Coordinates of C-alpha atoms in Angstrom, one line a residue:
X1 CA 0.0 0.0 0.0
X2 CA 1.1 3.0 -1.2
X3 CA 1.4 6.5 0.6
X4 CA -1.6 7.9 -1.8
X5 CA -3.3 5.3 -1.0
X6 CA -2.8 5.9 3.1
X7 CA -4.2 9.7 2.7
X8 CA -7.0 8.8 0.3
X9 CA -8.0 6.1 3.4
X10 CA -10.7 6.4 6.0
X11 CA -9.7 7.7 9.0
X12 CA -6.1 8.2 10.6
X13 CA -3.8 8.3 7.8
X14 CA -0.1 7.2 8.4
X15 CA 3.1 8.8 7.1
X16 CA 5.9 7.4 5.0
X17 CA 8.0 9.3 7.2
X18 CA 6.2 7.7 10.5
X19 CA 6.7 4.3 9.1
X20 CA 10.2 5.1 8.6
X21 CA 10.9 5.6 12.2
X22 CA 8.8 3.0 14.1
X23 CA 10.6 0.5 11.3
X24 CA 13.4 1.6 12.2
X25 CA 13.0 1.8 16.1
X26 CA 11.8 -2.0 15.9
X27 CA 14.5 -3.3 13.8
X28 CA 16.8 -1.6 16.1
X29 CA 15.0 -3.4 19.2
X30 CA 14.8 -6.6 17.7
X31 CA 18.8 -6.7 16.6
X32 CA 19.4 -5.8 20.3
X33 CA 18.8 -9.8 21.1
X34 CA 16.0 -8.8 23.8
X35 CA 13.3 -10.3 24.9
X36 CA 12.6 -12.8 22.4
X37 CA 16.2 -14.9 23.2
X38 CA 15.6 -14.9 26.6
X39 CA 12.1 -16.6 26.6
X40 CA 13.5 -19.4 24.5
X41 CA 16.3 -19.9 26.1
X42 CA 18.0 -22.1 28.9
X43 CA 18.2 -21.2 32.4
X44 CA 21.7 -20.4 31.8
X45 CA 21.3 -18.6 28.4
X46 CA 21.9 -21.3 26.2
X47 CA 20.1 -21.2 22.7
X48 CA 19.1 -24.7 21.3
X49 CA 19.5 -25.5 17.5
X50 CA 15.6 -25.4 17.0
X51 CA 15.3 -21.6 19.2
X52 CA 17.9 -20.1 16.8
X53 CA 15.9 -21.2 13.8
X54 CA 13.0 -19.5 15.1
X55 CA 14.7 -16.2 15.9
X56 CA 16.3 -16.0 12.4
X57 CA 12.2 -15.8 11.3
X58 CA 11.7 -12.1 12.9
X59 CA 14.8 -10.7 11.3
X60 CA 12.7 -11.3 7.7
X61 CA 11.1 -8.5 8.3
X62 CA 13.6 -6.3 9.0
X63 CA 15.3 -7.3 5.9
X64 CA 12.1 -6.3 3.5
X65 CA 11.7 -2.9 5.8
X66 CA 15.5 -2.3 4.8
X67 CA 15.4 -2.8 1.1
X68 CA 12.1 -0.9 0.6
X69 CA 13.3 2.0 2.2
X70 CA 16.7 1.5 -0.1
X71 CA 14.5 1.2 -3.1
X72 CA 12.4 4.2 -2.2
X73 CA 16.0 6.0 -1.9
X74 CA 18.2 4.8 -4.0
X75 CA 20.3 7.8 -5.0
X76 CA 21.2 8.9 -1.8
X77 CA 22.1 5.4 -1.2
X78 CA 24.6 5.1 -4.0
X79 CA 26.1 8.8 -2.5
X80 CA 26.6 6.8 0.8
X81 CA 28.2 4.0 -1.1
X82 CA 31.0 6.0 -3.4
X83 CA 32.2 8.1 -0.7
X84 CA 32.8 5.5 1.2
X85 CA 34.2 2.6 -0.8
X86 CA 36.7 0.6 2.4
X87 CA 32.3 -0.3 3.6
X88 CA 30.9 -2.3 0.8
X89 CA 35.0 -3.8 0.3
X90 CA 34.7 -5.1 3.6
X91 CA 31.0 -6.5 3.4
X92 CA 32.6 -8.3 0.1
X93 CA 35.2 -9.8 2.3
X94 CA 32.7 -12.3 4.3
X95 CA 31.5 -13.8 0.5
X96 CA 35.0 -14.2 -1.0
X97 CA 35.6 -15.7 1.8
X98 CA 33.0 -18.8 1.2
X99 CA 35.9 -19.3 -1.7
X100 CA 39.3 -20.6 0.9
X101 CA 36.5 -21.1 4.4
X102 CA 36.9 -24.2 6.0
X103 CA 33.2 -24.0 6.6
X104 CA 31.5 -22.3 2.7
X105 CA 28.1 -22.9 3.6
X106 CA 27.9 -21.3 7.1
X107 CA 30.1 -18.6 5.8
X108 CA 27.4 -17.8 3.4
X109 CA 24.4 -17.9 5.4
X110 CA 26.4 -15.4 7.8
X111 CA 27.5 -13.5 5.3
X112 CA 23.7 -12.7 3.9
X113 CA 22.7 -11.7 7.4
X114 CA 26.1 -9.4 7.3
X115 CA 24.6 -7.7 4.4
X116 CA 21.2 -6.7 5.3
X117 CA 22.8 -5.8 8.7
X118 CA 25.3 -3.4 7.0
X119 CA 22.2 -2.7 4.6
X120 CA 20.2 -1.4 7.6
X121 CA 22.8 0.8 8.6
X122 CA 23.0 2.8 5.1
X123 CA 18.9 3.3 6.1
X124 CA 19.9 4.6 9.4
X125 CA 22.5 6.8 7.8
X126 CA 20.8 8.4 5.0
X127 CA 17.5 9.0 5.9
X128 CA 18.5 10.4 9.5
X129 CA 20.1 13.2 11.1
X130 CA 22.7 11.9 13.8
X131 CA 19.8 14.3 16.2
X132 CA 17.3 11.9 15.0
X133 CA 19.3 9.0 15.2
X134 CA 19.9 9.7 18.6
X135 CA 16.4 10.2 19.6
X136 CA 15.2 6.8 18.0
X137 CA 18.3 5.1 20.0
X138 CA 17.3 6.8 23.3
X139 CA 13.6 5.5 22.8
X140 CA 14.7 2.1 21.3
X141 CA 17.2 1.4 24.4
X142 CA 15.4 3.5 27.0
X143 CA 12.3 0.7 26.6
X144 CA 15.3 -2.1 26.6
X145 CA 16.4 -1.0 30.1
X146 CA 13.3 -0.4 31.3
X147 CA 11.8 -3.6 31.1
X148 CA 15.0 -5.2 32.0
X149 CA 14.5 -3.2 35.4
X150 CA 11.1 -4.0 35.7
X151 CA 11.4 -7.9 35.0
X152 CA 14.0 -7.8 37.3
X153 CA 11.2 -7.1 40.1
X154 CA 7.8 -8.8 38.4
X155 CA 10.3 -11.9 37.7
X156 CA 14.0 -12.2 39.4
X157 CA 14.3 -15.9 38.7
X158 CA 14.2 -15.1 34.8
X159 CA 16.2 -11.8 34.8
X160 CA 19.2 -13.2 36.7
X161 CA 21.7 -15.3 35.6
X162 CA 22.6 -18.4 37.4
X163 CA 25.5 -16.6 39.1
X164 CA 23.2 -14.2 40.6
X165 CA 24.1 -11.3 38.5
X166 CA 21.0 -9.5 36.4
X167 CA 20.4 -9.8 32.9
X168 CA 17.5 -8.5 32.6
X169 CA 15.8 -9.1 29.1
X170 CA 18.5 -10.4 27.7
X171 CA 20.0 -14.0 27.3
X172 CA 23.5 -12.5 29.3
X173 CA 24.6 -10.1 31.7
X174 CA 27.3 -8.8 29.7
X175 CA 24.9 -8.3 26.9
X176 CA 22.8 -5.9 29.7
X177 CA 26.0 -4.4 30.8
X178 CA 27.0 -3.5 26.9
X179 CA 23.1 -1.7 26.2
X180 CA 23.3 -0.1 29.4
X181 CA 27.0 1.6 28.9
X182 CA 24.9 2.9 25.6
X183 CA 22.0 4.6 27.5
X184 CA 24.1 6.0 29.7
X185 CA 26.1 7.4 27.0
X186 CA 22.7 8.3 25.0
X187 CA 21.0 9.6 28.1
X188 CA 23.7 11.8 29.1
X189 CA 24.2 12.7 25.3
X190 CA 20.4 14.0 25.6
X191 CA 21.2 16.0 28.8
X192 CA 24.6 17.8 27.1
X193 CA 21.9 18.7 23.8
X194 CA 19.4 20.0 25.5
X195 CA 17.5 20.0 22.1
X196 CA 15.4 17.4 22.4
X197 CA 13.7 18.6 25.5
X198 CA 13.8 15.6 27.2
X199 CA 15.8 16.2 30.5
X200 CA 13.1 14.2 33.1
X201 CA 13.2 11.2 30.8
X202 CA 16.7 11.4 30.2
X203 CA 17.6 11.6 34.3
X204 CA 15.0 8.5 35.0
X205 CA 16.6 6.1 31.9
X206 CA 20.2 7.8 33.1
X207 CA 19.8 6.6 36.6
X208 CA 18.0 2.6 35.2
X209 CA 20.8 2.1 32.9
X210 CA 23.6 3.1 36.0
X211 CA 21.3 0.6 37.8
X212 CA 21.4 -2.0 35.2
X213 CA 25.3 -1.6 34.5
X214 CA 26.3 -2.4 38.5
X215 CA 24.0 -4.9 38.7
X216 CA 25.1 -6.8 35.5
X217 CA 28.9 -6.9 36.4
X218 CA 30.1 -7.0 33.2
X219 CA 33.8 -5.2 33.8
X220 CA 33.6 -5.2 29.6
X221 CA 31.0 -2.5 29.9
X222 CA 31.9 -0.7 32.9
X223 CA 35.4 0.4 31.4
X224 CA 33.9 1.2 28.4
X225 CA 31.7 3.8 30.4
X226 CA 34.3 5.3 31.8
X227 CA 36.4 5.6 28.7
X228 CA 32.8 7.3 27.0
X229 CA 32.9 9.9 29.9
X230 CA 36.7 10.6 29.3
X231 CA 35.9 11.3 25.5
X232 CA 33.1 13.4 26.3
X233 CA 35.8 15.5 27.9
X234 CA 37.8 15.7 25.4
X235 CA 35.5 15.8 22.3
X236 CA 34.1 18.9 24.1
X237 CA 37.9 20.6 25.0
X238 CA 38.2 19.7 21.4
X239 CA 35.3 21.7 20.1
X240 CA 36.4 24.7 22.2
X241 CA 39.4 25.1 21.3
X242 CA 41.4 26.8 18.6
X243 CA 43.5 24.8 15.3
X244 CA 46.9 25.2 17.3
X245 CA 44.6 24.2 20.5
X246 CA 43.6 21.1 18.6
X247 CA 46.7 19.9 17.6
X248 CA 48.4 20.0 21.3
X249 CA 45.0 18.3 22.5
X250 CA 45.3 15.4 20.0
X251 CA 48.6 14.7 20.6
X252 CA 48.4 14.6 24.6
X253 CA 45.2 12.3 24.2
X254 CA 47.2 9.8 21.9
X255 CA 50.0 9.8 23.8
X256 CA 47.9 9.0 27.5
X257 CA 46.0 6.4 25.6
X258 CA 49.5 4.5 24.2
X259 CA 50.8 4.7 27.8
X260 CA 47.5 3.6 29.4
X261 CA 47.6 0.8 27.3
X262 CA 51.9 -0.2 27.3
X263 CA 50.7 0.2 31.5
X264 CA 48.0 -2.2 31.1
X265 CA 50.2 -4.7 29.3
X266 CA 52.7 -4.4 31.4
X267 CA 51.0 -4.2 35.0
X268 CA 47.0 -5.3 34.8
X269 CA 48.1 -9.1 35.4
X270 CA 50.1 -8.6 38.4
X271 CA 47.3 -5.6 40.1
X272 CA 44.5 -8.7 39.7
X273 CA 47.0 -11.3 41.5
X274 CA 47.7 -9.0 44.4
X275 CA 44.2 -7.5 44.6
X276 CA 43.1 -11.3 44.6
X277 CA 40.8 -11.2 40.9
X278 CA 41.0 -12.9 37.9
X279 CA 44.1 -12.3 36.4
X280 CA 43.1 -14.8 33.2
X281 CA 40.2 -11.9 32.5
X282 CA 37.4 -14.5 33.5
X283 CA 39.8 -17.1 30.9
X284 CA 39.8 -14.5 28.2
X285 CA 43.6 -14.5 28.8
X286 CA 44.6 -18.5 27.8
X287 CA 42.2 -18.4 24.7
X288 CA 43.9 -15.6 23.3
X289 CA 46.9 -17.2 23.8
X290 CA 45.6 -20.6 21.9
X291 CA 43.8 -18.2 19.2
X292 CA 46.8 -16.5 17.7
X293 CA 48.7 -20.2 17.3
X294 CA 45.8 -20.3 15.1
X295 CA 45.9 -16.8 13.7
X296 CA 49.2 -17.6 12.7
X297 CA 48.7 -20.9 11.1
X298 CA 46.6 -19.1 8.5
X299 CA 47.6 -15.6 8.8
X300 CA 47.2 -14.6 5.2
X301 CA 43.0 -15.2 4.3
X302 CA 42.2 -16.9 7.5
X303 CA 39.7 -19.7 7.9
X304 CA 36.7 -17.7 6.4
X305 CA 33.9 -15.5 7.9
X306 CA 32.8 -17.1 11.1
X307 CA 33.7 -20.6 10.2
X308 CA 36.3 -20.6 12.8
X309 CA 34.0 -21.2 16.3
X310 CA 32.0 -23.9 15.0
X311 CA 31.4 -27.7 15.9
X312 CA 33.0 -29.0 12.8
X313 CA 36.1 -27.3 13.3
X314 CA 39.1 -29.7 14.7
X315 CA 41.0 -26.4 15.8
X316 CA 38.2 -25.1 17.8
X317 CA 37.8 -27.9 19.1
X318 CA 41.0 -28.2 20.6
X319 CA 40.5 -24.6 22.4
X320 CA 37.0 -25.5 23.5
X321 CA 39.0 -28.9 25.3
X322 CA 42.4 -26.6 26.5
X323 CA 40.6 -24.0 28.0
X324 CA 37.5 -25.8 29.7
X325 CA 35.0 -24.0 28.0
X326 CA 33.2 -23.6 24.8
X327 CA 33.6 -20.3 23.9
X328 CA 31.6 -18.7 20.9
X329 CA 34.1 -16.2 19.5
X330 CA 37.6 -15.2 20.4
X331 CA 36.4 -12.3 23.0
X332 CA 38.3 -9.9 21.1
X333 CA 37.0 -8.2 17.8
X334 CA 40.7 -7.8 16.2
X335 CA 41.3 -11.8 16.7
X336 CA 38.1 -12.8 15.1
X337 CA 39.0 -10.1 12.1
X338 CA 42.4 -12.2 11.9
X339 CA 40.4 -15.5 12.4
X340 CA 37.9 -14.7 9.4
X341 CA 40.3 -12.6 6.8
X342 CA 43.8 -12.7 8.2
X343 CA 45.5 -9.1 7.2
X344 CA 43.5 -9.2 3.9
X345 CA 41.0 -8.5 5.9
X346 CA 42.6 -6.5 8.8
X347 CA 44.2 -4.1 6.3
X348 CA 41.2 -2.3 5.2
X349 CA 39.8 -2.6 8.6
X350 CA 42.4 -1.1 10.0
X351 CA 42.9 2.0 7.3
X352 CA 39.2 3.2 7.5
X353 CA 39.0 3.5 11.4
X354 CA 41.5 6.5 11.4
X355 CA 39.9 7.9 8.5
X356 CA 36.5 7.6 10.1
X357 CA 37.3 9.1 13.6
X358 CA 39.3 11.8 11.9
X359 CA 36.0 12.8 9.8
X360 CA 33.9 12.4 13.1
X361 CA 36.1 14.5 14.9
X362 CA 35.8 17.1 11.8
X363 CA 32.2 17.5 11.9
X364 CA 31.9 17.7 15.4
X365 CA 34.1 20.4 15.3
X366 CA 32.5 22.5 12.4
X367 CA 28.9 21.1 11.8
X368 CA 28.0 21.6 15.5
X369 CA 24.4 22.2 14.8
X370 CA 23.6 18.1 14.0
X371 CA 25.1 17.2 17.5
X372 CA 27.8 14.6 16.4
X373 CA 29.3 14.4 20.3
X374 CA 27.6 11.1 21.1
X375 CA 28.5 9.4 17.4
X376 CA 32.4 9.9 18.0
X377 CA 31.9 8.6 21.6
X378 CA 30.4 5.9 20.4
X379 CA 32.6 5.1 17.8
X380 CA 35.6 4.9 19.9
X381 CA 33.5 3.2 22.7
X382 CA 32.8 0.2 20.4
X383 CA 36.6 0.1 19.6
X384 CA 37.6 -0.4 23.2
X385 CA 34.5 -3.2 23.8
X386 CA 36.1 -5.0 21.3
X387 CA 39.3 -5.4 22.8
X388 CA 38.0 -8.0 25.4
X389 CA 34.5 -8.8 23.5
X390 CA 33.5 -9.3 20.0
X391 CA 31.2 -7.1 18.2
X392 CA 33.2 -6.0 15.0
X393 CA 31.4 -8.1 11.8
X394 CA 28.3 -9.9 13.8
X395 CA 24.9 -10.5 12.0
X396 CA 21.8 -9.3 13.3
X397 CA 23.7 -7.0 16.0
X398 CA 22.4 -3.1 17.2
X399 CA 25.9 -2.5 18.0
X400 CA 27.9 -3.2 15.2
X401 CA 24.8 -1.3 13.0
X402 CA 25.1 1.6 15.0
X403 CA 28.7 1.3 14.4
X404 CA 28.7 1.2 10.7
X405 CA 26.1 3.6 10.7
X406 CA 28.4 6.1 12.7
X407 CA 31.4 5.7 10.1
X408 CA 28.5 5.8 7.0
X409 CA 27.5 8.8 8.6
X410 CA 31.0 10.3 8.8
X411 CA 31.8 9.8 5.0
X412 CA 28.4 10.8 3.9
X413 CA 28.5 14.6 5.8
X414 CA 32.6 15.2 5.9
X415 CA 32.8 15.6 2.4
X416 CA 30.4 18.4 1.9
X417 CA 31.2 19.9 5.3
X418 CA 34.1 20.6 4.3
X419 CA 33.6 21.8 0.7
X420 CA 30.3 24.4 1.2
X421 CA 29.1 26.1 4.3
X422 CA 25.8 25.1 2.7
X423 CA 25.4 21.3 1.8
X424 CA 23.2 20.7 -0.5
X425 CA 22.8 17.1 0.1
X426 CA 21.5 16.7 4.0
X427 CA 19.4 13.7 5.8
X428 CA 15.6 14.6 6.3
X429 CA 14.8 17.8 9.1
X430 CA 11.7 16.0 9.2
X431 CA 10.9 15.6 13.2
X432 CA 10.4 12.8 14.5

């Protein structure tokens, strides 16, 4: 049904634009993994065979809302596309890769939900505003952490994780911890704007995700808080100050964050032993160690996109028996990159991430008006999750879309930024 036909209707009629942004919203929602996963799963989280096929049935949706809105917008699409060519390279990576995987057929499967993930994000990117963007997130997450608070009382026994730390809607804490370090960041995003007008609602889901972050426990999340408060800080000195100013500010922040992290090479092992924690990183620490034997067995192509952590893979297996546990991915984003493409596939990866948060950085500094704090926040946010979690190339994932979208959103605005005081191409001022 056509828009015409929607005015030319009975009664309430129903906006392109308004189906736009509840699509949108619900896509967003259902890629977060809540809700759904949690009612058919274990006690303990664990998804059966038959509950993942189900949940891959919800997702179908999503994909026809994505292409639709492509169709419907296809030349700004194509704009998002050429100025950023290192995107639609990398989503080519994951079906090259059926050619050398070890495992073509889940590779390929994967790889399709990779696309229509990536696919989403070019929807998010052209057709809002990072404003608007932020408004959907803060609604979308803001009803995530709510109802994670609230089953948490109505229910305990199904929002807690056998270990007795909450996970509210979701099938893990750590998934809980990760949504609630992003509406924290979102909230507080809304309370620095002040454009939205939204202050009240922003202090209440503030305060529920701070409440869902202690009580998940996930250390993942928690430092990558902290870190989005210390770039909040300096995004905003950043702003302030003059070209000279920006320079001297750059420089000091890289040079904190490559000592920080020689410091926490060199020392975070021994402060765990003496302060009496887990110094493996909850055994993240051993399976690195086995996973880059492995990196380095194929260190050119790699095994193929996620064809590594599966059941008919001898090599996994042999982690899954080493370390006592089966894990589902290498808890680091940069290993799994390796595991999937080796430095093919690392190299582009690793040349459009400077690019990207150079352009963010850009706009935020001389496009003020579309508020593009919170996307450079998150972008480096995500960066640090992924150095003890892996988010970087996952299907049917809110993070890693907002992720893409963020660097989509970078190329797209940068280049006429920085070329005409006046763009003439912009995302929709339509309110939401």
């Amino acid at each position: 049904m056509g828009v015409a036909s929607l005015r030319t209707a009975s009664g309430p009629t129903i906006s392109w634009r308004a189906i736009e942004c509840w699509g949108a919203g619900i896509s967003l929602f259902f890629q977060t993994g809540a809700l759904l996963p949690l009612m058919l799963s274990d006690a303990d989280g664990t998804l059966s065979e038959s509950a993942k096929s189900i949940l891959r049935l919800p997702c179908l949706p999503i994909y026809a809302f994505t292409i639709l809105v492509l169709i419907r917008n296809f030349p700004q699409f194509l704009t998002a596309v050429r100025r950023n060519l290192i995107v639609p390279l990398i989503l080519a990576l994951p079906f090259l890769s059926t050619l050398w995987s070890i495992g073509p057929s889940s590779t390929l499967r994967r790889a399709i939900g990779l696309l229509f993930c990536v696919l989403l994000s070019y929807v998010l990117a052209i057709r809002f505003t990072p404003r608007q963007l932020l408004f959907l997130l803060f609604m979308t997450l803001g009803a995530c952490i709510l109802l994670s608070v609230v089953i948490s009382v109505v229910s305990p026994a199904l929002a807690t994780m056998p270990d007795g730390a909450m996970r509210g809607i979701f099938v893990h804490k750590n998934v809980l911890g990760w949504y609630a370090a992003l509406m924290i960041l979102v909230a507080t995003a809304v309370l620095i704007d002040g454009k939205l007008d939204l202050r009240r609602t922003a202090f209440i889901l503030l305060a529920a995700g701070i409440i869902c972050l202690a009580s998940s426990g996930s250390m993942t999340a928690i430092i990558a808080t902290t870190v989005a408060f210390c770039l909040i800080g300096f995004y905003s000195l950043l702003q302030s100050s003059s070209s000279i100013g920006r320079i001297v500010i750059v420089l000091f922040f890289v040079q904190l964050s490559v000592g920080i992290l020689i410091s926490l090479h060199e020392f975070l092992v021994p402060a765990l032993e003496a302060l009496g924690k887990d110094a493996t990183l909850t055994g993240r620490v051993p399976l690195w160690e086995l996973v880059d034997r492995d990196i380095s067995d194929r260190w050119l192509l790699g095994y193929g996109y996620q064809a590594f952590w599966t059941d008919a893979n001898p090599e996994a297996a042999h982690i899954w028996t080493k370390v006592g546990w089966a894990a589902p991915h290498s808890h680091n984003g940069y290993r799994d990159i390796l595991l999937s493409f080796g430095i093919m596939g690392m190299i582009p990866f690793a040349l459009m991430l400077p690019h990207a948060i150079r352009q963010g950085a850009f706009l935020h500094c001389y496009d003020a008006q579309y508020g593009w704090l919170w996307l450079n926040v998150l972008t480096i946010m995500i960066l640090v999750m992924n150095l003890t979690e892996s988010i970087f190339l996952v299907q049917n994932d809110t993070i890693f879309i907002l992720f893409t979208t963020a660097i989509i959103m970078f190329s797209l605005y940068a280049p006429v930024v920085s070329s005409s005081p006046s763009p003439s191409w912009r995302a929709p001022r339509v309110a939401l």
